[in-house]
Coordinates of C-alpha atoms and ligand atoms in Angstrom, one line a residue:
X1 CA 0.0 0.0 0.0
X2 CA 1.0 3.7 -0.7
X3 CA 0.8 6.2 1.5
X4 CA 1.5 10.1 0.9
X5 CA 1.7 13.0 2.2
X6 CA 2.0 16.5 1.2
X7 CA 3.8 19.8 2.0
X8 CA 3.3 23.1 1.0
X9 CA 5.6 25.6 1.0
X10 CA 5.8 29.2 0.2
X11 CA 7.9 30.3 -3.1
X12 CA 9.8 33.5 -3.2
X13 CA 7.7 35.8 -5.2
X14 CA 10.4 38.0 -6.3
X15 CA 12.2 34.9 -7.9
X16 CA 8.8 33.7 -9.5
X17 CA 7.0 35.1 -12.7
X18 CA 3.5 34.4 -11.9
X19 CA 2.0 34.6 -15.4
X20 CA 4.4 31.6 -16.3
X21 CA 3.2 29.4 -13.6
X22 CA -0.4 30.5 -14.9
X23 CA 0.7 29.4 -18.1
X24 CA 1.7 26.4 -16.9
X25 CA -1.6 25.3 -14.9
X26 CA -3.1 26.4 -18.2
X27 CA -1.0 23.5 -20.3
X28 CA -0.8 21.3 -17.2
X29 CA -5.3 21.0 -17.5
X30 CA -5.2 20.6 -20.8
X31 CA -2.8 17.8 -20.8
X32 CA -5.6 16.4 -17.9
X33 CA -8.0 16.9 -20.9
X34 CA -5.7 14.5 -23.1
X35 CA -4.5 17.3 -25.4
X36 CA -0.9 17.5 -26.3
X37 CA 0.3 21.2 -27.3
X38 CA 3.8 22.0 -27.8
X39 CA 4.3 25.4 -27.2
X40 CA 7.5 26.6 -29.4
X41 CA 8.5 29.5 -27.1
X42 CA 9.1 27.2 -23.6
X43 CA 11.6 25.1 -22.7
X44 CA 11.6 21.8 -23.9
X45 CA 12.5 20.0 -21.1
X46 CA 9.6 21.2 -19.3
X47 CA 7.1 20.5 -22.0
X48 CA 8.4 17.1 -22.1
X49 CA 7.8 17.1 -18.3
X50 CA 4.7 18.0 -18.4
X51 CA 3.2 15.2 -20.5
X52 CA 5.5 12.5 -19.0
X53 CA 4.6 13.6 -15.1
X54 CA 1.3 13.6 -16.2
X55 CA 1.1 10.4 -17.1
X56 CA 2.7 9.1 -14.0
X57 CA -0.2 11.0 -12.0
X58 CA -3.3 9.3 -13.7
X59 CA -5.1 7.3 -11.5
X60 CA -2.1 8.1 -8.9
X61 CA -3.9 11.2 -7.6
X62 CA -2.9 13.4 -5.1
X63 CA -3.2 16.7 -4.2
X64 CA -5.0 19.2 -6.5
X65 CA -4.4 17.5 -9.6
X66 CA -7.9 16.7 -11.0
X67 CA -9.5 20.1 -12.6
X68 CA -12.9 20.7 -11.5
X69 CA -14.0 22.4 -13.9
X70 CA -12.9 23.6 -17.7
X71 CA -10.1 25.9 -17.9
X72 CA -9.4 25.6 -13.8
X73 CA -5.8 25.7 -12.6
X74 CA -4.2 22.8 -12.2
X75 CA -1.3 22.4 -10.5
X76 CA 1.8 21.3 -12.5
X77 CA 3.3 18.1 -11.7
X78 CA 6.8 17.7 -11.7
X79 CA 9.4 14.8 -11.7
X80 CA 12.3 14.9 -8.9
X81 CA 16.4 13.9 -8.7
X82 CA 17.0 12.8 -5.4
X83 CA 21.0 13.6 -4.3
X84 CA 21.9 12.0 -1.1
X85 CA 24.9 12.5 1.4
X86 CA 26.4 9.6 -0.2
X87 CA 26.0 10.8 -3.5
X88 CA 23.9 7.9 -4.5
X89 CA 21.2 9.5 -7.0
X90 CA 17.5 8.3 -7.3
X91 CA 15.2 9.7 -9.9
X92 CA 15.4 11.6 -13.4
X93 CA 18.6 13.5 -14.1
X94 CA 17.1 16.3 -15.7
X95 CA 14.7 16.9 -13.4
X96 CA 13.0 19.8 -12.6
X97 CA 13.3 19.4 -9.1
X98 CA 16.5 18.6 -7.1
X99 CA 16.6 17.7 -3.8
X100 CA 20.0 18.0 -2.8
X101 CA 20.5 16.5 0.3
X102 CA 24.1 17.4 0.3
X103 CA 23.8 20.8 0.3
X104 CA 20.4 20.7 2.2
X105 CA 18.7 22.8 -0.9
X106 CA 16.1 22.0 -2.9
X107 CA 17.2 23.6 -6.6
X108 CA 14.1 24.3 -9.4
X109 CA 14.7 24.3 -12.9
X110 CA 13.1 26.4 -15.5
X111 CA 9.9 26.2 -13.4
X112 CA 9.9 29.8 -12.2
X113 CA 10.4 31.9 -14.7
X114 CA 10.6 31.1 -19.0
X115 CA 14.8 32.1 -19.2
X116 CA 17.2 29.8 -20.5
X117 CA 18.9 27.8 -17.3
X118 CA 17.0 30.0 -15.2
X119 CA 17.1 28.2 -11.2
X120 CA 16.2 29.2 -7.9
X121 CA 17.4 27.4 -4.4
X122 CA 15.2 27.0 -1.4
X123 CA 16.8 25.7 1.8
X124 CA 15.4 22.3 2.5
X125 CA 12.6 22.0 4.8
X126 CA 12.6 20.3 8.3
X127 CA 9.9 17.7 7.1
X128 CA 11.2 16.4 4.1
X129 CA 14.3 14.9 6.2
X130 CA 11.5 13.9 8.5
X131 CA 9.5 11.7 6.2
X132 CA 12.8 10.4 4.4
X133 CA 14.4 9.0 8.3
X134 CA 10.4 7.1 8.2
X135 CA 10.8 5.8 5.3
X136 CA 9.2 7.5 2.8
X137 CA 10.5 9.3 -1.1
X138 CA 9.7 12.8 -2.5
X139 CA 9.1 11.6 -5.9
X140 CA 6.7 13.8 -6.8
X141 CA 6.7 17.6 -6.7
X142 CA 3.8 20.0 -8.0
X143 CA 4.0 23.9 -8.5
X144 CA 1.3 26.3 -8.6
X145 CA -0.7 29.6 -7.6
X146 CA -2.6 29.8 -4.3
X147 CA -4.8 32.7 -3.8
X148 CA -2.1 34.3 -7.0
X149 CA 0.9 33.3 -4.6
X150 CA 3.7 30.9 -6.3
X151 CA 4.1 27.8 -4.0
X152 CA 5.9 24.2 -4.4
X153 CA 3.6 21.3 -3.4
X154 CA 6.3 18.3 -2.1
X155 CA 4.6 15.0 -2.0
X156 CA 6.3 11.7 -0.1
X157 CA 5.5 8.6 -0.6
X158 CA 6.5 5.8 1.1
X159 CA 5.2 2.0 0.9
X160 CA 3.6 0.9 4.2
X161 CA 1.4 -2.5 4.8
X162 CA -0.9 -2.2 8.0
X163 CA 0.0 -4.2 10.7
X164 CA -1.9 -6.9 12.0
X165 CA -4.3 -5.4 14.8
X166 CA -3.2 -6.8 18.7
X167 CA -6.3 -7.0 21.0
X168 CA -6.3 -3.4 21.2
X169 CA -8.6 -0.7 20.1
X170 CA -8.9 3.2 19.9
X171 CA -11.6 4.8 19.3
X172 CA -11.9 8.0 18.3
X173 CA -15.4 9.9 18.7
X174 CA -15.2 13.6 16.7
X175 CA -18.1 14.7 18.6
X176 CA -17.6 18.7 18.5
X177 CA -14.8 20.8 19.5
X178 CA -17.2 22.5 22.1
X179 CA -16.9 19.2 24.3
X180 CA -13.9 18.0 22.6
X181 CA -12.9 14.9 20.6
X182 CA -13.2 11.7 22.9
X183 CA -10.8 9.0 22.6
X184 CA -10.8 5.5 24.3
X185 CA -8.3 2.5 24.2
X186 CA -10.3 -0.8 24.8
X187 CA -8.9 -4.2 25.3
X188 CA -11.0 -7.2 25.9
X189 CA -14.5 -5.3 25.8
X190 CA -12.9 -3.2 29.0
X191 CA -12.6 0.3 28.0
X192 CA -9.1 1.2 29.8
X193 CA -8.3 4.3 29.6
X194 CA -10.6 7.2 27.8
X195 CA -10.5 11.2 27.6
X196 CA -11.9 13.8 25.9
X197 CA -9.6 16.4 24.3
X198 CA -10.6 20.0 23.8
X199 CA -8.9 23.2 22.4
X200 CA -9.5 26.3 24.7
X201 CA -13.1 27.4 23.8
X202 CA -13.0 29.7 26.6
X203 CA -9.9 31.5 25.2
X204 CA -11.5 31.3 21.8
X205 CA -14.8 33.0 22.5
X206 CA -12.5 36.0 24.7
X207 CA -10.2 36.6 21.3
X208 CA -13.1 36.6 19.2
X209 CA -15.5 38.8 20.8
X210 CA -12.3 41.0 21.2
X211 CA -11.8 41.2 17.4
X212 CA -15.4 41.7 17.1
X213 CA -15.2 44.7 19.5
X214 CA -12.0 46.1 17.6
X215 CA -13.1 45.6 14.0
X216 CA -16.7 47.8 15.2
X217 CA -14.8 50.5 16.4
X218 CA -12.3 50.8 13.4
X219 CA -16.0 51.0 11.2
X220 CA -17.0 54.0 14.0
X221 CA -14.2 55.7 13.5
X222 CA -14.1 55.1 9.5
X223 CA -17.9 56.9 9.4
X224 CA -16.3 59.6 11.6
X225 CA -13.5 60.0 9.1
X226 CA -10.6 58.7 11.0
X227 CA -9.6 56.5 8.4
X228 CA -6.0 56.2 7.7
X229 CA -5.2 57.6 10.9
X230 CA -2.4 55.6 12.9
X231 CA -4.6 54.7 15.6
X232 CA -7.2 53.0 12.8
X233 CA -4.4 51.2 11.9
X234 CA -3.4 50.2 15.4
X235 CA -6.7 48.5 16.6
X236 CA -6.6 47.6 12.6
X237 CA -3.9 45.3 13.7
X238 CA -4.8 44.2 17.0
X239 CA -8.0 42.8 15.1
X240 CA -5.9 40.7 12.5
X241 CA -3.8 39.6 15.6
X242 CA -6.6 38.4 17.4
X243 CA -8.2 36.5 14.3
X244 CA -5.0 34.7 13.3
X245 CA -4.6 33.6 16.8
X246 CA -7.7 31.8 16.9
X247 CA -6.9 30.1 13.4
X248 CA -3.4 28.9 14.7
X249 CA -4.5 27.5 18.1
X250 CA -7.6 25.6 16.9
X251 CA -4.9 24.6 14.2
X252 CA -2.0 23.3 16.2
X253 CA -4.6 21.3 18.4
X254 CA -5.5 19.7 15.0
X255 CA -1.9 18.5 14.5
X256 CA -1.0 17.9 17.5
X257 CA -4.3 15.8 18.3
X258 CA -4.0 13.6 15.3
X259 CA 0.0 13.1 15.6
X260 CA -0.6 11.9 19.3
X261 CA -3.8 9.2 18.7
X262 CA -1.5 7.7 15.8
X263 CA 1.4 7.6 17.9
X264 CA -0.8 5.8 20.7
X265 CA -2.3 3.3 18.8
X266 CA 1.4 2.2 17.1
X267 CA 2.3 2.3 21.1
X268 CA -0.1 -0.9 21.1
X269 CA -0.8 -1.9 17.8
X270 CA -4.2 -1.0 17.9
X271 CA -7.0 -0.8 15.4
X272 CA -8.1 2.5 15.0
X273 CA -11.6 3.1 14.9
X274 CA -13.0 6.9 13.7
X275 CA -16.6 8.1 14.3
X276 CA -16.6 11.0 12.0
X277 CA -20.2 12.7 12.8
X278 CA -20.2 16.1 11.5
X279 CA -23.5 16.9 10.9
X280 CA -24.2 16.0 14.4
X281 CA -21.2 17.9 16.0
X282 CA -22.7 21.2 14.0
X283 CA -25.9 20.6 15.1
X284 CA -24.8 20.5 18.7
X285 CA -22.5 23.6 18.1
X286 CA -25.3 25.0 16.8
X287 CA -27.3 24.9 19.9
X288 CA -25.1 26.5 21.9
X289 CA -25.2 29.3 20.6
X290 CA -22.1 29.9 19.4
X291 CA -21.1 32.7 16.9
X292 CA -21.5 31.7 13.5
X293 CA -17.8 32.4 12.3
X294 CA -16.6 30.2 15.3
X295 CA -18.6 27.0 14.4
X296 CA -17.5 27.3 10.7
X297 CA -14.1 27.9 11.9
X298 CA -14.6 24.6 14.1
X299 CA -16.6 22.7 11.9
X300 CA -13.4 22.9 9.3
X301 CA -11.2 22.1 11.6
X302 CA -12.9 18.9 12.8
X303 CA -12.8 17.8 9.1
X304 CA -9.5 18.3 8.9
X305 CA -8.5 16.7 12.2
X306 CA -10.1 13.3 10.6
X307 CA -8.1 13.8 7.3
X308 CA -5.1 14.3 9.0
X309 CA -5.8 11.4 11.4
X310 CA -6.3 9.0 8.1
X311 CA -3.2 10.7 6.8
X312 CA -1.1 9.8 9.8
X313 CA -2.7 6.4 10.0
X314 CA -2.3 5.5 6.3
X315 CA 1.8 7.0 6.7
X316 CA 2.1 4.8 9.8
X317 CA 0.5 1.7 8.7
X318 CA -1.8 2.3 11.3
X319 CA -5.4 0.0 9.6
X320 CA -8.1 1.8 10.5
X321 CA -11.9 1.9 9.8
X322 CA -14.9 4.2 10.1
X323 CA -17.7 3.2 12.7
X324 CA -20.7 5.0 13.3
X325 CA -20.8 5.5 17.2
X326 CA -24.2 7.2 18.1
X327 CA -24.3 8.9 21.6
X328 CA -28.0 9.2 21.7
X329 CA -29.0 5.1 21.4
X330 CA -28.6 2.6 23.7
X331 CA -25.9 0.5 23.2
X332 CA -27.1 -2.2 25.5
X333 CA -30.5 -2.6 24.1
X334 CA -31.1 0.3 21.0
X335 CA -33.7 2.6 23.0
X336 CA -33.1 6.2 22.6
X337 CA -31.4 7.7 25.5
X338 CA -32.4 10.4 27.5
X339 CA -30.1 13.5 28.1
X340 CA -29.7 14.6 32.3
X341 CA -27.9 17.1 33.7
X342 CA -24.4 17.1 33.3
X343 CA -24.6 15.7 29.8
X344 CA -25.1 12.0 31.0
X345 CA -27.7 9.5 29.4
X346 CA -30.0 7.5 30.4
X347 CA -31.5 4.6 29.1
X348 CA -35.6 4.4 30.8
X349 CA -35.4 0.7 28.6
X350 CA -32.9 -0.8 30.4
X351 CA -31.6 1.4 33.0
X352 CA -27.8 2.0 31.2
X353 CA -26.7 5.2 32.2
X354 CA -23.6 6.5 31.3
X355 CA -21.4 9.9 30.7
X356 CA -22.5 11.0 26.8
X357 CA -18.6 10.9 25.4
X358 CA -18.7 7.6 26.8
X359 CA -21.9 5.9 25.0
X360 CA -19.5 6.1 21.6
X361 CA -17.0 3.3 23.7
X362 CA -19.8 1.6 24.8
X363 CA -20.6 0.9 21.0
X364 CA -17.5 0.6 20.3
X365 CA -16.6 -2.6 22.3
X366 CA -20.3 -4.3 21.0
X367 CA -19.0 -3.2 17.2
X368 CA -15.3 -4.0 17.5
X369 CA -16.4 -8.0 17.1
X370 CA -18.6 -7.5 14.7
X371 CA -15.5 -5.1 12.6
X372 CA -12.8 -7.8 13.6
X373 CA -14.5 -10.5 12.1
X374 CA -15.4 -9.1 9.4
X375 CA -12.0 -7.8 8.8
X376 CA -10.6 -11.4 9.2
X377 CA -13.2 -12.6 7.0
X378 CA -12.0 -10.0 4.2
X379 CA -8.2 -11.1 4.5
X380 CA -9.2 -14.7 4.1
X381 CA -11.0 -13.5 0.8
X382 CA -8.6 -11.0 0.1
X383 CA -10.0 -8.3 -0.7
X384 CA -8.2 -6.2 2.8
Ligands
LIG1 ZN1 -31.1 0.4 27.0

């Protein structure tokens, strides 16, 4: 199995002509189309590129590379040349990406702007050393335009197969970022250890309302013809502060959330099991009351704390599989559960009563056996 993963990073502008990178999404989505147009006026090398990358990134998909729609951009594909400490070489010699390991730069060729040898050098990043000491190849690079800014796509790769599940489970129950996500490890139908993880909602709403505040009086003092003025500017900017500080903590939660359940279940070869409810969790959101900006701004990044989970867990070899884990049915006999103070639920059926994060586990351990036979049932047929 392949796994991949993908980095973006940032391209100096200065060094990049945007209209040729244009022009190349242009060429690079109509090659998607299964035209072939040989432009006389670039650089052969990269035409040729083009059309061979392409071909390597059919039915190989990764990031960004199927158009959406007529004329979109697409983001070029490009082939790399790996150069290691040793000098040992992997890739295509005339490739317009180098990753020189040697020098720690990453060198790219006639991608950046339409002159004759023209190359710039970027210092490597962190992660790609990262992702080479697991395992894993940058054979795949991709350039193109986000929101008109040049930036280099790096894509690793690395050939993982799942390990075999121990007796283990974790579960992981993306409820809503207002209560958190909760996660349990279960062994033998006994849940062992659970928690539920939360980024500072508290802190959140503050900075928030706080921007809100600033950004109202900045419009006051527009009306009143202050604008321009250095203090308009100053509460301007404690504004933006306040709003890119909410975006980076809900972010790095995200990460380091995802990183830290994979890491636990490679600890003890679990399975890892993913309720992904989002409707539900927006609902809930919802009902709180919560400003509308805030529960998009959570809503995305619960979506992409589960694709970074599956990310991590495909990288790792980690199997996994997707349960649906209700919270509101009885997982003892299938009544619908009533909601007490305190957010625990009760069952009037059969008397279960238990903590709402916890209901998910509950299900959990009467689905795992159901999941792990069906899983071993699959290998035997071979279809895994
Ligand atoms: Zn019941």
């Amino acid at each position: 199995m392949k796994a991949y993963r993908t980095l973006l990073t940032r391209l100096p502008e200065e060094e990049c002509d945007i209209d040729y990178i244009k022009r190349l999404m242009a060429l690079t989505n109509l090659v998607y189309r299964g035209y072939e147009i040989w432009s006389p006026d670039l650089p052969k090398t990269i035409q040729h590129h083009l059309y061979e990358s392409f071909k390597n990134y059919m039915g190989n998909l990764v990031f960004g590379a199927t158009p959406k729609r007529w004329f979109a951009k697409t983001w070029v594909p490009l082939k790399t040349l790996r150069i290691y400490q040793d000098d040992l070489r992997k890739g295509i010699g005339n490739a317009p990406v180098v990753l020189d390991f040697r020098d720690n730069v990453i060198r790219l060729r006639q991608v950046c702007k339409n002159e004759p040898r023209y190359s710039i050098e970027l210092p490597m990043p962190k992660w790609v050393v990262e992702r080479l000491k697991e395992g894993g190849d940058i054979k795949f690079a991709m350039i193109g335009l986000k929101n008109d800014k040049p930036y280099l796509a790096l894509v690793a790769e690395r050939v993982v197969e799942p390990y075999q599940p121990s007796g283990y489970r974790l579960v992981v129950d993306v409820n809503s970022w207002r209560y958190g996500i909760a996660w349990g490890l279960i062994k033998n139908g006994k849940i062992i250890t659970w928690k539920t993880e939360k980024p500072d909602t508290f802190l959140i709403n503050t900075l928030y309302h706080q921007t809100i505040e600033r950004e109202r009086k900045v419009g006051k003092l527009k009306t009143l013809g202050y604008s321009g003025s250095a203090k308009v500017d100053e509460i301007k900017e404690q504004a933006r502060a306040r709003r890119s500080k909410i975006y980076r903590i809900t972010r790095d939660k995200v990460y380091f959330l995802a990183s830290k359940l994979v890491r636990k279940a490679l600890k003890y070869k679990a399975l890892l099991v993913i309720d992904d409810m989002t409707e539900e969790s927006r609902r809930e959101l919802l009902e709180e009351g919560l400003p509308r900006d805030i529960i998009k701004l959570l809503i995305s990044n619960l979506r992409k704390f589960v694709h970074q989970l599956e990310t991590l867990a495909k990288w790792h070899g980690v199997p996994y599989r997707f349960e649906r884990l209700p919270s509101t049915v009885c997982p003892m006999c299938g009544s619908k559960l009533v909601q007490e103070d305190g957010r625990v639920m009760v069952c009037d059926n059969c008397g279960f009563k238990a903590p709402r994060d916890m209901v998910p586990m509950h299900w959990a351990i009467k689905k795992v056996e159901i999941i792990v036979r069906e899983c071993v049932v699959k290998e035997k047929m071979g279809w895994g």
